C-alpha positions in Angstrom: 0.0 0.0 0.0 1.3 3.4 -1.0 1.5 6.2 1.7 2.2 9.8 1.0 4.2 11.4 3.8 6.1 14.6 4.2 9.9 14.3 3.8 10.6 15.3 7.4 8.6 12.4 8.8 10.5 9.7 6.8 13.0 7.9 9.1 15.8 7.8 6.4 15.7 11.6 6.2 16.6 11.9 9.8 19.5 9.5 9.2 20.6 11.5 6.2 20.7 14.7 8.2 23.1 13.0 10.7 25.5 11.7 8.0 28.8 13.6 8.0 29.3 15.9 5.0 32.3 15.0 2.8 35.2 17.2 1.9 34.7 17.3 -1.9 38.1 18.9 -2.6 39.8 16.1 -0.8 37.7 13.4 -2.2 38.4 14.6 -5.8 42.1 15.1 -5.4 44.7 12.9 -7.0 44.1 9.2 -7.5 41.1 9.2 -5.2 39.4 11.5 -7.7 40.2 9.2 -10.6 38.8 6.3 -8.7 35.6 8.2 -8.0 35.1 9.1 -11.6 35.3 5.5 -12.6 33.1 4.3 -9.7 30.3 6.9 -9.5 28.8 6.4 -12.9 25.5 4.9 -14.1 24.6 3.9 -17.7 21.7 5.7 -19.3 19.8 5.0 -22.5 21.1 5.9 -26.0 24.7 5.5 -24.9 24.6 8.3 -22.3 25.9 8.0 -18.8 25.3 9.9 -15.6 28.5 10.6 -13.7 28.2 11.9 -10.1 31.8 11.7 -8.9 31.8 15.5 -8.4 28.9 15.4 -6.0 29.2 15.7 -2.2 28.3 12.0 -1.6 30.0 9.0 -0.2 29.0 5.4 0.6 27.3 6.4 3.8 25.2 9.2 2.2 24.3 7.1 -0.8 23.2 4.3 1.5 20.9 6.7 3.3 19.6 8.0 0.0 18.8 4.5 -1.1 17.0 3.9 2.1 15.0 7.1 1.6 14.0 5.9 -1.9 12.6 2.7 -0.4 10.9 4.3 2.5 9.4 7.0 0.3 8.2 4.3 -2.1 9.5 6.1 -5.1 9.4 3.2 -7.5 6.0 2.2 -6.3 4.7 5.7 -6.8 6.1 5.9 -10.4 4.4 2.5 -11.1 1.1 3.9 -9.8 1.5 6.9 -12.0 2.2 5.0 -15.3 -0.6 2.5 -14.4 -3.0 5.4 -14.5 -3.6 6.4 -10.8 -4.8 9.9 -10.2 -1.5 11.4 -9.2 -2.3 15.0 -10.1 -4.4 15.6 -6.9 -4.8 19.3 -7.5 -6.7 18.8 -10.8 -7.8 15.2 -10.0 -6.2 13.9 -13.1 -4.0 11.0 -14.3 -0.4 11.8 -15.4 0.2 10.0 -18.7 3.0 11.8 -20.7 5.1 8.6 -20.5 2.5 6.9 -22.6 3.3 9.1 -25.6 6.5 7.1 -26.1 5.6 3.7 -24.7 3.7 1.6 -22.2 5.6 0.8 -19.0 2.8 -1.1 -17.2 -0.8 -2.1 -17.7 -3.3 -0.6 -20.2 -4.8 2.6 -19.1 -8.4 3.3 -20.1 -9.7 6.8 -19.5 -12.8 8.5 -20.9 -13.6 5.2 -22.5 -10.4 5.2 -24.5 -7.2 3.2 -24.4 -4.7 6.0 -23.9 -1.7 4.4 -25.4 -3.7 3.7 -28.6 -5.0 7.2 -28.6 -1.5 8.8 -28.5 -0.2 6.4 -31.1 -3.2 7.2 -33.4 -2.4 10.9 -33.1 1.3 10.3 -33.9 0.3 8.3 -37.0 -2.1 11.1 -38.2 0.7 13.7 -37.7 3.2 11.5 -39.6 0.7 11.1 -42.4 0.2 14.9 -42.7 4.0 15.5 -42.5 4.7 13.0 -45.3 2.0 14.6 -47.5 3.5 18.1 -46.9 7.0 16.8 -47.7 5.9 15.0 -50.8 3.9 17.9 -52.1 0.5 16.3 -51.7 -0.5 19.1 -49.4 0.6 22.5 -50.8 -0.3 26.1 -50.7 -2.9 27.6 -53.0 -0.4 28.0 -55.8 0.5 24.3 -55.6 3.9 25.0 -54.2 5.5 23.2 -51.3 5.6 24.6 -47.8 9.2 25.4 -46.8 8.7 26.7 -43.2 6.7 25.6 -40.2 5.8 28.1 -37.5 4.6 27.0 -34.1 2.3 29.4 -32.2 2.1 28.6 -28.5 3.4 29.6 -25.1 4.9 27.9 -22.1 5.0 24.2 -22.6 3.7 24.6 -26.1 6.8 26.6 -27.0 9.8 26.0 -24.6 10.1 22.2 -25.0 9.4 22.0 -28.8 11.7 25.0 -29.5 14.5 23.5 -27.4 14.1 20.1 -29.1 14.0 21.7 -32.6 17.2 23.6 -31.9 18.8 20.5 -30.4 18.3 18.5 -33.6 18.5 21.1 -36.4 22.2 20.7 -37.1 22.0 16.9 -36.7 19.2 16.7 -39.2 21.1 18.9 -41.7 24.2 16.7 -41.4 22.2 13.5 -41.8 20.0 14.7 -44.7 16.7 14.6 -42.8 16.1 18.3 -42.6 12.8 19.0 -44.3 11.5 22.5 -43.2 12.8 25.4 -41.2 10.9 25.9 -38.0 10.2 29.2 -36.3 8.3 29.9 -33.1 6.0 32.7 -31.9 5.2 32.7 -28.2 5.3 36.1 -26.5 2.2 38.3 -26.8 4.5 41.2 -27.4 3.7 42.1 -31.0 7.3 42.5 -31.8 7.8 38.7 -31.4 5.2 37.8 -34.1 6.2 40.7 -36.3 9.8 39.7 -36.3 9.0 36.1 -37.3 6.5 37.1 -40.0 9.0 39.6 -41.4 11.7 36.9 -41.6 9.7 34.2 -43.4 7.8 33.9 -46.7 4.2 33.5 -45.4 3.0 32.1 -48.7 5.2 29.0 -48.2 4.7 28.7 -44.4 2.5 26.3 -42.5 1.4 27.5 -39.0 0.8 25.1 -36.1 -1.5 26.6 -33.4 -1.0 24.8 -30.1 -3.6 25.4 -27.3 -5.1 22.6 -25.2 -8.1 24.6 -24.1 -8.3 26.7 -27.3 -8.7 29.8 -25.1 -5.0 30.7 -24.3 -5.0 34.5 -24.5 -1.4 34.9 -25.8 -1.8 32.1 -28.4 -5.1 33.3 -29.8 -3.8 36.9 -29.9 -0.8 35.7 -31.9 -3.1 33.6 -34.1 -5.0 36.7 -35.0 -1.7 38.5 -35.8 -0.8 35.7 -38.2 -4.2 35.5 -39.8 -4.0 39.3 -40.4 -0.6 38.9 -42.1 -1.9 36.0 -44.3 -5.0 38.1 -45.3 -2.9 41.1 -46.2 -0.9 38.7 -48.4 -4.1 37.6 -50.1 -3.9 34.1 -48.6 -6.6 31.9 -47.1 -5.5 31.3 -43.5 -7.4 28.0 -43.3 -5.1 26.6 -46.0 -2.0 27.5 -43.9 -2.9 26.5 -40.4 -3.2 23.3 -38.4 -4.2 23.0 -34.7 -3.0 20.9 -31.8 -5.7 21.0 -29.2 -8.1 18.9 -27.1 -11.1 17.2 -28.6 -13.4 19.4 -26.6 -11.8 22.8 -27.4 -13.5 25.2 -29.9 -10.5 24.6 -32.3 -11.2 20.9 -32.6 -13.7 20.9 -35.4 -13.2 24.4 -36.8 -13.0 25.0 -40.6 -10.2 27.4 -39.9 -7.6 24.6 -40.0 -6.3 22.1 -42.5 -6.3 19.5 -39.7 -6.5 19.2 -36.0 -4.5 16.8 -33.8 -5.5 16.0 -30.2 -3.9 16.0 -26.8 -5.7 15.6 -23.4 -5.7 16.8 -19.9 -3.4 14.0 -18.7 -0.3 15.6 -20.2 0.8 18.9 -18.8 2.3 21.4 -21.1 5.8 21.2 -19.7 5.7 17.4 -20.2 4.2 17.6 -23.8 7.3 17.5 -26.1 6.8 13.8 -26.8 3.1 14.4 -27.6 1.5 16.1 -30.6 2.6 19.4 -29.1 6.2 18.5 -30.1 5.3 15.9 -32.6 3.7 18.1 -35.2 6.5 20.7 -35.5 9.3 18.2 -35.2 7.8 15.7 -37.7 7.3 18.6 -40.2 10.8 19.9 -39.6 12.8 16.7 -39.6 10.4 13.9 -40.7 8.3 11.4 -38.7 11.2 8.9 -38.6 13.4 11.3 -36.6 10.6 12.1 -34.2 10.1 8.3 -33.7 13.8 8.0 -32.8 13.4 10.8 -30.3 10.5 8.9 -28.7 12.5 5.7 -28.8 15.3 7.3 -26.7 12.8 8.7 -24.2 11.0 5.3 -23.9 14.3 3.5 -23.3 15.2 5.9 -20.5 11.8 5.6 -19.0 12.4 1.9 -18.5 15.5 2.6 -16.5 13.7 5.2 -14.5 11.1 2.6 -13.5 13.7 0.4 -11.8 13.6 0.0 -8.0 17.4 -0.1 -7.5 18.5 3.5 -7.1 22.1 2.7 -8.2 20.8 1.5 -11.6 18.3 4.2 -12.0 20.0 7.5 -13.0 16.9 9.7 -12.7 16.1 8.5 -9.2 19.7 8.8 -8.1 20.0 12.3 -9.6 16.8 13.3 -7.9 17.8 12.0 -4.5 21.3 13.7 -4.6 19.4 16.9 -5.5 17.2 16.4 -2.4 20.3 16.0 -0.3 21.7 19.2 -1.7 18.5 21.1 -1.2 17.3 19.8 2.1 20.4 18.9 4.0 23.2 21.0 2.6 20.8 23.9 2.0 21.7 24.8 -1.6 19.0 27.0 -3.1 19.9 26.9 -6.9 21.0 24.5 -9.6 22.8 25.5 -12.8 22.3 23.5 -15.9 25.3 23.8 -18.2 25.2 21.9 -21.5 28.5 22.0 -23.4 26.7 21.8 -26.7 25.4 24.8 -28.6 22.5 22.7 -29.9 21.2 22.6 -26.3 21.1 26.4 -26.1 17.4 26.5 -25.1 17.4 23.3 -23.0 18.1 25.1 -19.7 15.1 27.4 -20.5 12.9 24.3 -20.9 14.2 22.8 -17.7 13.4 26.1 -15.9 9.7 25.5 -16.6 9.8 21.8 -16.2 11.4 22.0 -12.7 10.2 25.3 -11.3 6.6 25.0 -12.5 6.4 21.4 -11.3 8.1 21.7 -7.9 7.7 25.4 -7.0 5.2 24.4 -4.3 4.8 25.3 -0.6 2.0 23.0 0.2 1.9 19.2 0.1 -0.4 16.9 -1.9 -3.2 17.5 0.7 -2.9 21.3 0.7 -1.0 21.5 3.9 2.0 23.8 4.3 5.4 22.1 4.2 8.1 23.3 6.5 11.1 22.3 4.4 12.5 23.6 1.1 11.2 22.2 -2.2 12.2 23.0 -5.8 15.4 24.9 -6.4 15.9 27.9 -8.8 17.1 26.6 -12.2 19.2 28.6 -14.6 21.8 28.0 -17.2 23.5 28.7 -20.5 25.7 26.6 -22.8 29.4 26.3 -22.2 31.8 27.9 -23.0 29.6 31.0 -23.2 28.6 30.7 -19.5 32.2 30.7 -18.5 32.5 34.2 -19.7 29.3 35.3 -18.0 28.2 34.0 -14.6 30.9 31.4 -13.7 32.7 34.0 -11.6 29.9 33.7 -9.1 29.8 29.9 -9.4 33.5 29.7 -8.6 34.0 32.4 -6.0 30.6 33.7 -4.9 29.3 33.4 -1.4 26.6 30.8 -2.4 27.5 27.2 -3.4 25.4 26.3 -6.5 25.2 22.6 -7.6 26.0 22.2 -11.3 24.6 19.8 -13.9 26.9 19.5 -16.9 26.0 17.8 -20.2 28.8 17.0 -22.7 29.3 15.0 -25.9 32.5 13.5 -27.3 31.6 14.4 -30.9 29.8 17.4 -32.5 26.7 17.1 -34.7 27.9 18.7 -38.0 31.1 16.7 -38.5 33.0 19.8 -39.4 36.0 21.0 -37.3 39.4 22.5 -37.5 42.7 21.8 -35.8 44.3 24.9 -34.2 47.4 24.8 -32.1 47.3 21.0 -31.8 43.6 20.4 -30.9 40.2 20.7 -32.6 37.4 22.9 -31.5 35.5 19.9 -30.1 38.5 18.9 -28.1 38.8 22.4 -26.7 35.1 22.3 -25.8 35.5 19.0 -24.0 38.7 20.2 -22.3 36.8 23.1 -20.9 34.1 21.0 -19.3 36.6 18.6 -17.8 38.6 21.6 -16.4 35.5 23.2 -14.9 34.4 20.1 -13.1 37.8 19.6 -11.4 38.2 23.4 -10.8 34.8 23.6 -9.1 35.5 20.5 -7.0 39.1 21.0 -6.0 39.7 24.7 -6.2 43.2 26.2 -5.9 44.9 27.7 -2.9 46.5 31.1 -3.3 47.9 33.5 -0.7 46.2 36.3 -2.7 42.6 35.8 -1.5 41.3 37.4 -4.7 42.9 34.5 -6.6 42.0 31.8 -4.1 39.4 29.1 -5.0 37.9 27.3 -2.1 36.6 24.4 -4.3 34.0 22.1 -2.8 31.5 23.1 -5.5 29.5 20.0 -6.5 28.6 18.9 -10.0 27.5 16.0 -12.1 27.8 15.4 -15.8 25.7 13.5 -18.4 28.1 12.3 -21.1 27.3 10.9 -24.6 29.0 10.2 -27.9 26.8 12.6 -29.9 23.6 14.5 -29.5 21.3 12.3 -31.7 17.5 12.1 -31.6 17.7 9.1 -29.3 20.1 10.8 -27.0 17.9 13.9 -26.8 14.9 11.7 -26.0 16.8 10.0 -23.2 18.1 13.3 -21.9 14.6 14.8 -21.8 13.2 11.7 -20.0 15.9 11.8 -17.5 15.1 15.3 -16.3 11.3 14.7 -16.5 11.7 11.7 -14.2 14.1 13.4 -11.9 11.6 16.2 -11.3 8.9 13.7 -10.7 10.9 11.8 -8.2 11.8 14.9 -6.3 8.1 15.9 -6.1 7.4 12.4 -4.7 10.1 12.9 -2.0 8.8 16.3 -1.1 5.2 15.0 -1.0 4.0 17.7 -3.4 1.9 17.7 -6.5 4.4 18.2 -9.4 1.6 18.2 -12.1 -0.5 21.3 -11.6 0.5 24.9 -11.8 -1.9 27.1 -9.9 0.9 29.7 -9.5 0.5 30.9 -13.1 -3.3 31.5 -12.8 -3.6 34.6 -10.6 -1.7 36.9 -13.0 -3.9 35.7 -15.9 -7.1 36.5 -14.0 -5.8 40.0 -13.1 -4.7 40.7 -16.7 -8.2 40.0 -17.9 -9.6 42.5 -15.3 -7.1 45.1 -16.6 -8.1 44.6 -20.2 -11.8 44.8 -19.2 -11.0 48.1 -17.3 -12.3 46.4 -14.1 -9.6 47.8 -11.8 -9.1 49.7 -8.7 -6.2 50.5 -6.3 -2.7 49.5 -7.4 -4.1 47.5 -10.3 -5.7 50.7 -11.7 -2.6 52.8 -11.0 -0.2 50.5 -12.7 -2.7 50.2 -15.7 -2.5 54.0 -16.0 1.3 53.9 -15.8 1.4 51.6 -18.8 -1.3 53.5 -20.7 -3.9 50.8 -20.7 
């Protein structure tokens, strides 16, 4: 029987608090450090591995974390989730995003429908449309092929799909699977839509409107912006737009779209990259076969995440080390640092994934928790970040745990040898140097040049950022966030914190304001 308990009532947590903290600089020095690098590593899907040698853990702490995993019933709770239990208590919904890429457990029937079959059916319909667009069976009014796809959406309808597109754009070009350029419109700021529309040929562009409810203010505003541009170009908008929405939304059976593909309430926006939300734009951009490989990598990693043994479950292990850092060591932030330009928007996606999921101060039953929950997430690709905020990471007053991502090979296959090493080798040398510099530091009598070290990090390493590797990487972080929510006994699958601002914005636009709301409205000329 599963029980849901606050972290500070779990016996293993008390044990974890009593465990002696390790001296990371000493643990990572010399041959001891080399042994740790070889020992503290867990295989992931698609040839990736999670290495946590640079974390402030030892055998005693890891043993306590494994005990915490068992006592908090993490594997059992994940099993309940993928078997269709109502895990999203805030909205009284199942949580089924894993089913968009595979079936880990028993069949789940909801609303009279087998959900795995439903998601596969939508993927097949998207693949059919994408193939027809690529072959020229579906064209613009002049009979010419579409060359650009533009996604209109915000939040999870933008951040994940945009990050995944950018991650695979160069790989697709190098592997001759690049079909259409993708652009994204998200911000209700008119300059966002205008800049995209000015940069594309609207006559050869296919627009993907993504809104589960069909009522998202920013998305519908941007749709109107796009329709106006199409009309001014003498084009029929209904021949240039498709919708990704729910079956019950006003968009579902509208004649305003070439086609509509469906999602449901069991997949939150920030978990929707492997659903039709990401599937439509990625299948159009790279082909359905590439999207299928992306799903394959995510499904393979999900299987690892379902394991009960923490030491063979990289997502669970990463999550529990993060809980130790947040709740015992007191670290408030986490930096995500991919040493891959292709992952330039991946930290932005993880900001939403993590902070929208676990930015909660009440437990699953609505009771206040008296311990920290989700950390602040930020990041940029290396080596750019090194010339930006790494100063604070190395010598600032706060210790910030770091999550690196690195690949042995680049995506494009092009490089140049300068001063005895290639650009890729220089990139990899930098991430290696940073891990050791953060952990070990460097003593100097000049305090301005002294590095204390003891700054923890992990790294996910792979051969190359392929569709399968990207899927595995996405799954890893989705499952890490889920497991941390389970440990903290919070609901990671609703987002009430984004609603109040929306309600007040509608009052402002209706001129139904008073007090500070009215004063600020006047300040901004509304």
